PDB file of C-alpha atoms in Angstrom:
ATOM      1  CA  MET A   1       0.000   0.000   0.000  1.00 42.00           C
ATOM      2  CA  GLN A   2       1.316   3.443  -0.874  1.00 45.00           C
ATOM      3  CA  SER A   3       2.083   5.714   2.077  1.00 47.00           C
ATOM      4  CA  PRO A   4      -0.568   8.459   2.461  1.00 46.00           C
ATOM      5  CA  THR A   5       2.186  11.043   2.712  1.00 48.00           C
ATOM      6  CA  SER A   6       4.072   9.979  -0.395  1.00 49.00           C
ATOM      7  CA  ALA A   7       3.826  11.521  -3.814  1.00 48.00           C
ATOM      8  CA  PRO A   8       2.105   9.403  -6.520  1.00 48.00           C
ATOM      9  CA  ARG A   9       4.458   6.717  -7.771  1.00 47.00           C
ATOM     10  CA  ALA A  10       5.834   7.217 -11.260  1.00 43.00           C
ATOM     11  CA  THR A  11       5.515   4.477 -13.828  1.00 45.00           C
ATOM     12  CA  GLY A  12       8.591   2.636 -14.959  1.00 44.00           C
ATOM     13  CA  ARG A  13      11.317   1.206 -12.747  1.00 51.00           C
ATOM     14  CA  PRO A  14       9.979  -0.466  -9.552  1.00 53.00           C
ATOM     15  CA  ARG A  15      10.445   1.441  -6.323  1.00 63.00           C
ATOM     16  CA  SER A  16      13.454   0.293  -4.310  1.00 76.00           C
ATOM     17  CA  ALA A  17      12.818  -0.524  -0.658  1.00 86.00           C
ATOM     18  CA  ALA A  18      16.554  -0.222   0.028  1.00 89.00           C
ATOM     19  CA  ALA A  19      16.603   3.279  -1.455  1.00 89.00           C
ATOM     20  CA  ASP A  20      13.577   4.276   0.624  1.00 92.00           C
ATOM     21  CA  THR A  21      15.235   3.016   3.786  1.00 94.00           C
ATOM     22  CA  ALA A  22      18.440   4.909   2.990  1.00 95.00           C
ATOM     23  CA  ILE A  23      16.522   8.108   2.230  1.00 96.00           C
ATOM     24  CA  LEU A  24      14.505   7.999   5.453  1.00 96.00           C
ATOM     25  CA  ALA A  25      17.632   7.280   7.514  1.00 96.00           C
ATOM     26  CA  ALA A  26      19.442  10.154   5.782  1.00 96.00           C
ATOM     27  CA  THR A  27      16.510  12.451   6.543  1.00 96.00           C
ATOM     28  CA  ARG A  28      16.694  11.682  10.254  1.00 95.00           C
ATOM     29  CA  GLU A  29      20.474  12.092  10.237  1.00 94.00           C
ATOM     30  CA  ALA A  30      20.191  15.477   8.528  1.00 94.00           C
ATOM     31  CA  LEU A  31      17.560  16.656  11.011  1.00 92.00           C
ATOM     32  CA  VAL A  32      19.815  15.843  13.949  1.00 92.00           C
ATOM     33  CA  GLU A  33      22.804  17.617  12.382  1.00 93.00           C
ATOM     34  CA  LEU A  34      21.114  20.551  10.639  1.00 92.00           C
ATOM     35  CA  GLY A  35      17.690  21.067  12.162  1.00 89.00           C
ATOM     36  CA  TRP A  36      14.427  21.597  10.312  1.00 89.00           C
ATOM     37  CA  SER A  37      15.158  24.982   8.755  1.00 88.00           C
ATOM     38  CA  LYS A  38      18.445  23.920   7.106  1.00 93.00           C
ATOM     39  CA  LEU A  39      17.337  20.488   5.954  1.00 93.00           C
ATOM     40  CA  THR A  40      16.988  20.248   2.164  1.00 93.00           C
ATOM     41  CA  LEU A  41      16.028  17.417  -0.149  1.00 93.00           C
ATOM     42  CA  GLY A  42      19.307  17.933  -1.986  1.00 93.00           C
ATOM     43  CA  ASP A  43      21.308  17.274   1.186  1.00 94.00           C
ATOM     44  CA  VAL A  44      19.191  14.203   1.959  1.00 96.00           C
ATOM     45  CA  ALA A  45      19.753  12.862  -1.558  1.00 95.00           C
ATOM     46  CA  THR A  46      23.513  13.288  -1.213  1.00 95.00           C
ATOM     47  CA  ARG A  47      23.580  11.528   2.143  1.00 96.00           C
ATOM     48  CA  ALA A  48      21.431   8.679   0.836  1.00 95.00           C
ATOM     49  CA  GLY A  49      23.467   8.308  -2.355  1.00 94.00           C
ATOM     50  CA  VAL A  50      20.501   8.823  -4.684  1.00 93.00           C
ATOM     51  CA  ALA A  51      19.528  11.408  -7.278  1.00 92.00           C
ATOM     52  CA  LYS A  52      17.454  14.363  -6.089  1.00 91.00           C
ATOM     53  CA  THR A  53      14.804  13.434  -8.650  1.00 91.00           C
ATOM     54  CA  THR A  54      14.414  10.111  -6.833  1.00 90.00           C
ATOM     55  CA  LEU A  55      13.157  11.960  -3.757  1.00 91.00           C
ATOM     56  CA  TYR A  56      10.722  14.098  -5.731  1.00 89.00           C
ATOM     57  CA  ARG A  57       9.253  11.003  -7.398  1.00 90.00           C
ATOM     58  CA  ARG A  58       8.507   9.594  -3.950  1.00 91.00           C
ATOM     59  CA  TRP A  59       7.694  12.625  -1.783  1.00 93.00           C
ATOM     60  CA  ALA A  60       5.979  15.901  -2.608  1.00 88.00           C
ATOM     61  CA  GLY A  61       8.280  17.908  -0.329  1.00 90.00           C
ATOM     62  CA  LYS A  62      10.112  18.151   2.963  1.00 92.00           C
ATOM     63  CA  ASN A  63       7.012  17.845   5.155  1.00 92.00           C
ATOM     64  CA  ALA A  64       5.932  14.544   3.627  1.00 93.00           C
ATOM     65  CA  LEU A  65       9.484  13.187   3.708  1.00 95.00           C
ATOM     66  CA  VAL A  66      10.043  13.988   7.381  1.00 94.00           C
ATOM     67  CA  VAL A  67       6.664  12.555   8.374  1.00 95.00           C
ATOM     68  CA  ASP A  68       7.539   9.267   6.679  1.00 96.00           C
ATOM     69  CA  ALA A  69      10.991   9.305   8.294  1.00 95.00           C
ATOM     70  CA  VAL A  70       9.405   9.596  11.734  1.00 94.00           C
ATOM     71  CA  ALA A  71       6.611   7.141  10.966  1.00 95.00           C
ATOM     72  CA  ALA A  72       9.196   4.498  10.069  1.00 95.00           C
ATOM     73  CA  LEU A  73      10.674   4.790  13.563  1.00 94.00           C
ATOM     74  CA  PHE A  74       7.300   4.443  15.266  1.00 95.00           C
ATOM     75  CA  ASP A  75       6.480   1.415  13.136  1.00 94.00           C
ATOM     76  CA  GLU A  76       9.283  -0.346  15.033  1.00 93.00           C
ATOM     77  CA  LEU A  77       7.125  -0.390  18.172  1.00 94.00           C
ATOM     78  CA  GLU A  78       5.645  -3.743  19.116  1.00 92.00           C
ATOM     79  CA  LEU A  79       3.311  -4.727  21.913  1.00 91.00           C
ATOM     80  CA  PRO A  80       5.096  -7.228  24.152  1.00 89.00           C
ATOM     81  CA  ASP A  81       3.177 -10.210  25.479  1.00 91.00           C
ATOM     82  CA  ARG A  82       4.235 -10.301  29.108  1.00 93.00           C
ATOM     83  CA  GLY A  83       1.319 -12.312  30.455  1.00 92.00           C
ATOM     84  CA  SER A  84      -0.968  -9.610  31.853  1.00 95.00           C
ATOM     85  CA  LEU A  85      -2.484  -6.289  30.824  1.00 96.00           C
ATOM     86  CA  ALA A  86      -0.467  -4.364  33.407  1.00 96.00           C
ATOM     87  CA  ALA A  87       2.812  -5.956  32.345  1.00 96.00           C
ATOM     88  CA  ASP A  88       2.009  -5.380  28.673  1.00 96.00           C
ATOM     89  CA  VAL A  89       1.304  -1.688  29.281  1.00 96.00           C
ATOM     90  CA  GLU A  90       4.516  -1.281  31.272  1.00 97.00           C
ATOM     91  CA  GLY A  91       6.451  -2.976  28.489  1.00 96.00           C
ATOM     92  CA  VAL A  92       5.122  -0.778  25.700  1.00 96.00           C
ATOM     93  CA  VAL A  93       5.605   2.371  27.817  1.00 97.00           C
ATOM     94  CA  LEU A  94       9.276   1.526  28.347  1.00 97.00           C
ATOM     95  CA  GLN A  95       9.724   0.637  24.675  1.00 96.00           C
ATOM     96  CA  PHE A  96       8.092   3.925  23.622  1.00 96.00           C
ATOM     97  CA  ALA A  97      10.257   5.904  26.032  1.00 97.00           C
ATOM     98  CA  ALA A  98      13.403   4.223  24.701  1.00 96.00           C
ATOM     99  CA  LEU A  99      12.388   5.189  21.163  1.00 96.00           C
ATOM    100  CA  LEU A 100      11.816   8.802  22.219  1.00 96.00           C
ATOM    101  CA  ASP A 101      15.245   8.863  23.836  1.00 95.00           C
ATOM    102  CA  ARG A 102      16.963   8.276  20.495  1.00 94.00           C
ATOM    103  CA  PRO A 103      18.316  11.584  19.120  1.00 92.00           C
ATOM    104  CA  GLU A 104      16.814  11.045  15.669  1.00 91.00           C
ATOM    105  CA  THR A 105      13.337  10.403  17.098  1.00 93.00           C
ATOM    106  CA  LYS A 106      13.463  13.266  19.552  1.00 92.00           C
ATOM    107  CA  THR A 107      14.726  15.818  17.029  1.00 91.00           C
ATOM    108  CA  ALA A 108      12.412  14.788  14.204  1.00 90.00           C
ATOM    109  CA  LEU A 109       9.285  14.513  16.329  1.00 90.00           C
ATOM    110  CA  MET A 110       9.800  17.848  18.081  1.00 90.00           C
ATOM    111  CA  ALA A 111      10.462  19.531  14.722  1.00 90.00           C
ATOM    112  CA  LEU A 112       7.271  18.101  13.267  1.00 91.00           C
ATOM    113  CA  ILE A 113       5.197  19.176  16.254  1.00 91.00           C
ATOM    114  CA  ALA A 114       6.592  22.704  16.091  1.00 91.00           C
ATOM    115  CA  GLU A 115       5.970  23.034  12.344  1.00 91.00           C
ATOM    116  CA  SER A 116       2.476  21.548  12.551  1.00 93.00           C
ATOM    117  CA  THR A 117       1.257  24.325  14.856  1.00 93.00           C
ATOM    118  CA  THR A 118       0.934  26.580  11.788  1.00 94.00           C
ATOM    119  CA  ASP A 119       0.412  23.943   9.087  1.00 93.00           C
ATOM    120  CA  ASN A 120      -2.922  22.113   9.105  1.00 94.00           C
ATOM    121  CA  ALA A 121      -1.927  19.857   6.221  1.00 93.00           C
ATOM    122  CA  LEU A 122       1.185  18.731   8.080  1.00 93.00           C
ATOM    123  CA  ARG A 123      -0.887  18.084  11.203  1.00 94.00           C
ATOM    124  CA  ALA A 124      -3.203  15.869   9.139  1.00 95.00           C
ATOM    125  CA  ARG A 125      -0.217  13.934   7.770  1.00 94.00           C
ATOM    126  CA  ILE A 126       1.111  13.367  11.272  1.00 95.00           C
ATOM    127  CA  ARG A 127      -2.273  12.118  12.415  1.00 94.00           C
ATOM    128  CA  SER A 128      -2.781   9.702   9.520  1.00 95.00           C
ATOM    129  CA  SER A 129       0.787   8.416   9.165  1.00 94.00           C
ATOM    130  CA  ILE A 130       1.913   8.280  12.803  1.00 95.00           C
ATOM    131  CA  VAL A 131      -0.917   8.638  15.312  1.00 94.00           C
ATOM    132  CA  ASP A 132      -3.602   6.573  13.590  1.00 94.00           C
ATOM    133  CA  ARG A 133      -1.124   3.853  12.605  1.00 94.00           C
ATOM    134  CA  GLN A 134       0.149   3.455  16.167  1.00 95.00           C
ATOM    135  CA  LYS A 135      -3.348   2.994  17.566  1.00 95.00           C
ATOM    136  CA  ARG A 136      -2.832  -0.594  16.392  1.00 95.00           C
ATOM    137  CA  LEU A 137      -0.955  -1.153  19.665  1.00 95.00           C
ATOM    138  CA  VAL A 138      -3.997  -0.196  21.720  1.00 95.00           C
ATOM    139  CA  LEU A 139      -6.333  -2.337  19.629  1.00 95.00           C
ATOM    140  CA  GLU A 140      -4.001  -5.325  19.870  1.00 95.00           C
ATOM    141  CA  GLY A 141      -3.470  -4.892  23.602  1.00 95.00           C
ATOM    142  CA  ARG A 142      -7.165  -4.495  24.320  1.00 95.00           C
ATOM    143  CA  ALA A 143      -8.076  -7.567  22.267  1.00 94.00           C
ATOM    144  CA  ARG A 144      -5.426  -9.597  24.063  1.00 95.00           C
ATOM    145  CA  ALA A 145      -6.642  -8.426  27.470  1.00 95.00           C
ATOM    146  CA  GLN A 146     -10.243  -9.212  26.534  1.00 94.00           C
ATOM    147  CA  GLY A 147      -9.148 -12.683  25.497  1.00 94.00           C
ATOM    148  CA  ARG A 148      -7.594 -13.159  28.932  1.00 94.00           C
ATOM    149  CA  GLY A 149     -10.775 -11.898  30.618  1.00 94.00           C
ATOM    150  CA  GLU A 150      -9.009  -8.827  32.015  1.00 95.00           C
ATOM    151  CA  LEU A 151     -11.180  -6.330  30.134  1.00 93.00           C
ATOM    152  CA  PRO A 152     -14.859  -6.469  29.156  1.00 92.00           C
ATOM    153  CA  THR A 153     -15.833  -6.467  25.493  1.00 90.00           C
ATOM    154  CA  GLU A 154     -17.664  -3.445  24.106  1.00 88.00           C
ATOM    155  CA  SER A 155     -20.637  -4.244  21.880  1.00 90.00           C
ATOM    156  CA  ASP A 156     -20.929  -0.731  20.450  1.00 93.00           C
ATOM    157  CA  PRO A 157     -18.195  -0.243  17.784  1.00 93.00           C
ATOM    158  CA  GLU A 158     -18.326   3.543  18.037  1.00 94.00           C
ATOM    159  CA  ALA A 159     -17.965   3.472  21.806  1.00 93.00           C
ATOM    160  CA  ALA A 160     -15.116   0.968  21.486  1.00 93.00           C
ATOM    161  CA  ALA A 161     -13.339   3.250  19.000  1.00 93.00           C
ATOM    162  CA  ARG A 162     -13.709   6.236  21.339  1.00 94.00           C
ATOM    163  CA  THR A 163     -12.290   4.204  24.215  1.00 93.00           C
ATOM    164  CA  ALA A 164      -9.311   3.131  22.102  1.00 93.00           C
ATOM    165  CA  ASP A 165      -8.650   6.753  21.134  1.00 95.00           C
ATOM    166  CA  LEU A 166      -8.755   7.816  24.779  1.00 95.00           C
ATOM    167  CA  ILE A 167      -6.400   5.042  25.880  1.00 95.00           C
ATOM    168  CA  PHE A 168      -3.940   5.993  23.169  1.00 96.00           C
ATOM    169  CA  ASP A 169      -4.111   9.695  24.044  1.00 96.00           C
ATOM    170  CA  VAL A 170      -3.521   9.031  27.736  1.00 96.00           C
ATOM    171  CA  ILE A 171      -0.551   6.709  27.240  1.00 96.00           C
ATOM    172  CA  ALA A 172       1.134   8.568  24.385  1.00 96.00           C
ATOM    173  CA  GLY A 173       0.476  11.977  25.930  1.00 96.00           C
ATOM    174  CA  ALA A 174       1.865  11.004  29.314  1.00 97.00           C
ATOM    175  CA  VAL A 175       5.029   9.417  27.939  1.00 97.00           C
ATOM    176  CA  VAL A 176       5.753  12.213  25.454  1.00 96.00           C
ATOM    177  CA  HIS A 177       5.220  14.858  28.125  1.00 96.00           C
ATOM    178  CA  ARG A 178       7.377  13.038  30.655  1.00 97.00           C
ATOM    179  CA  ALA A 179      10.204  12.250  28.237  1.00 95.00           C
ATOM    180  CA  LEU A 180      10.279  15.259  25.916  1.00 93.00           C
ATOM    181  CA  VAL A 181       8.545  18.159  27.663  1.00 92.00           C
ATOM    182  CA  SER A 182       9.575  17.580  31.280  1.00 94.00           C
ATOM    183  CA  ALA A 183      12.764  15.742  30.259  1.00 93.00           C
ATOM    184  CA  GLU A 184      12.299  13.324  33.151  1.00 96.00           C
ATOM    185  CA  LEU A 185      13.304   9.667  33.266  1.00 96.00           C
ATOM    186  CA  VAL A 186      10.788   7.050  32.178  1.00 97.00           C
ATOM    187  CA  ASP A 187      12.043   3.994  34.031  1.00 97.00           C
ATOM    188  CA  ALA A 188      10.468   0.788  35.305  1.00 97.00           C
ATOM    189  CA  GLU A 189       9.299   2.434  38.537  1.00 97.00           C
ATOM    190  CA  TRP A 190       7.583   5.289  36.690  1.00 97.00           C
ATOM    191  CA  ALA A 191       6.027   2.891  34.182  1.00 97.00           C
ATOM    192  CA  GLN A 192       4.666   0.755  37.006  1.00 96.00           C
ATOM    193  CA  GLY A 193       3.163   3.729  38.822  1.00 96.00           C
ATOM    194  CA  PHE A 194       1.670   5.128  35.629  1.00 97.00           C
ATOM    195  CA  THR A 195       0.158   1.768  34.704  1.00 96.00           C
ATOM    196  CA  LYS A 196      -1.361   1.357  38.159  1.00 95.00           C
ATOM    197  CA  LEU A 197      -2.978   4.774  37.855  1.00 95.00           C
ATOM    198  CA  LEU A 198      -4.186   4.046  34.327  1.00 94.00           C
ATOM    199  CA  LEU A 199      -5.789   0.713  35.195  1.00 93.00           C
ATOM    200  CA  ASN A 200      -7.124   1.483  38.675  1.00 91.00           C
ATOM    201  CA  GLY A 201      -7.978   5.162  38.491  1.00 86.00           C
ATOM    202  CA  LEU A 202      -7.317   8.056  40.874  1.00 79.00           C
ATOM    203  CA  THR A 203      -9.588   6.855  43.685  1.00 73.00           C
ATOM    204  CA  ALA A 204      -8.172   3.323  43.752  1.00 60.00           C
ATOM    205  CA  SER A 205      -4.621   4.708  43.582  1.00 51.00           C
ATOM    206  CA  ALA A 206      -5.232   7.052  46.508  1.00 52.00           C
ATOM    207  CA  THR A 207      -6.665   4.329  48.745  1.00 53.00           C
ATOM    208  CA  ALA A 208      -4.201   1.578  47.852  1.00 53.00           C
TER     209      ALA A 208
END
C-alpha cells in the first residue's frame, strides 16, 4: 500500500525498498545535524546516495518526507506479550520511552510538532501516518486483554473506537510529556506507577 504522505508513484522502474530506507535514515540524520530549517532534499539525496529526482518522485516535499521518516521509527514499536495487561502496558511504555530517547526520534518529532502548529496539512499527515497507525498497539493490547478476561468487550463499535482513542491519548500523551517536555526519566518504577494509575484510576490509587 502506498504511504498516504508519499507523492504518486511514477511508472517505470519499480520502487526500491533499500533506497527508501536509505533516504529515510538520511533524513533523520540530517535533522539531527542541521535542524528543520536547514534540511533540504538535496542534502538528503547526497547523504542517501541517490539522485534528487528520486526523492521528488517519492515525496511531494520536505514535510511529507520527514513525516515518513518519523513514521518508520514508530512502526518499530511492538506490543510485548508479558502475560498480563499491566505488564504489557509497562512494556510498551518503556519501549516507547526508549524510542523517544533516540536523538533522531526526539529531534524529528519535536520539529514536526513545532511546524504543525501553523500547518494544518502537516498536522493531518502526522495524524494519519503516525498517530492513527500506532493505535494498532492499543487495539491489539485491548483484544489480548479481553481474550484473557481482564477487560470487558464493548458491543458498540463507536464506543469501542472512542475508548481506544482515549487510551492511546492518555498513554502517548503522558510518555511524550514526561520524556520530551519535562525531560524526566521514564524507568520501570515510573512505568509501574503510571500503569497502576491508568488501570485502577485516581480513587483506587489514593486508597491503595
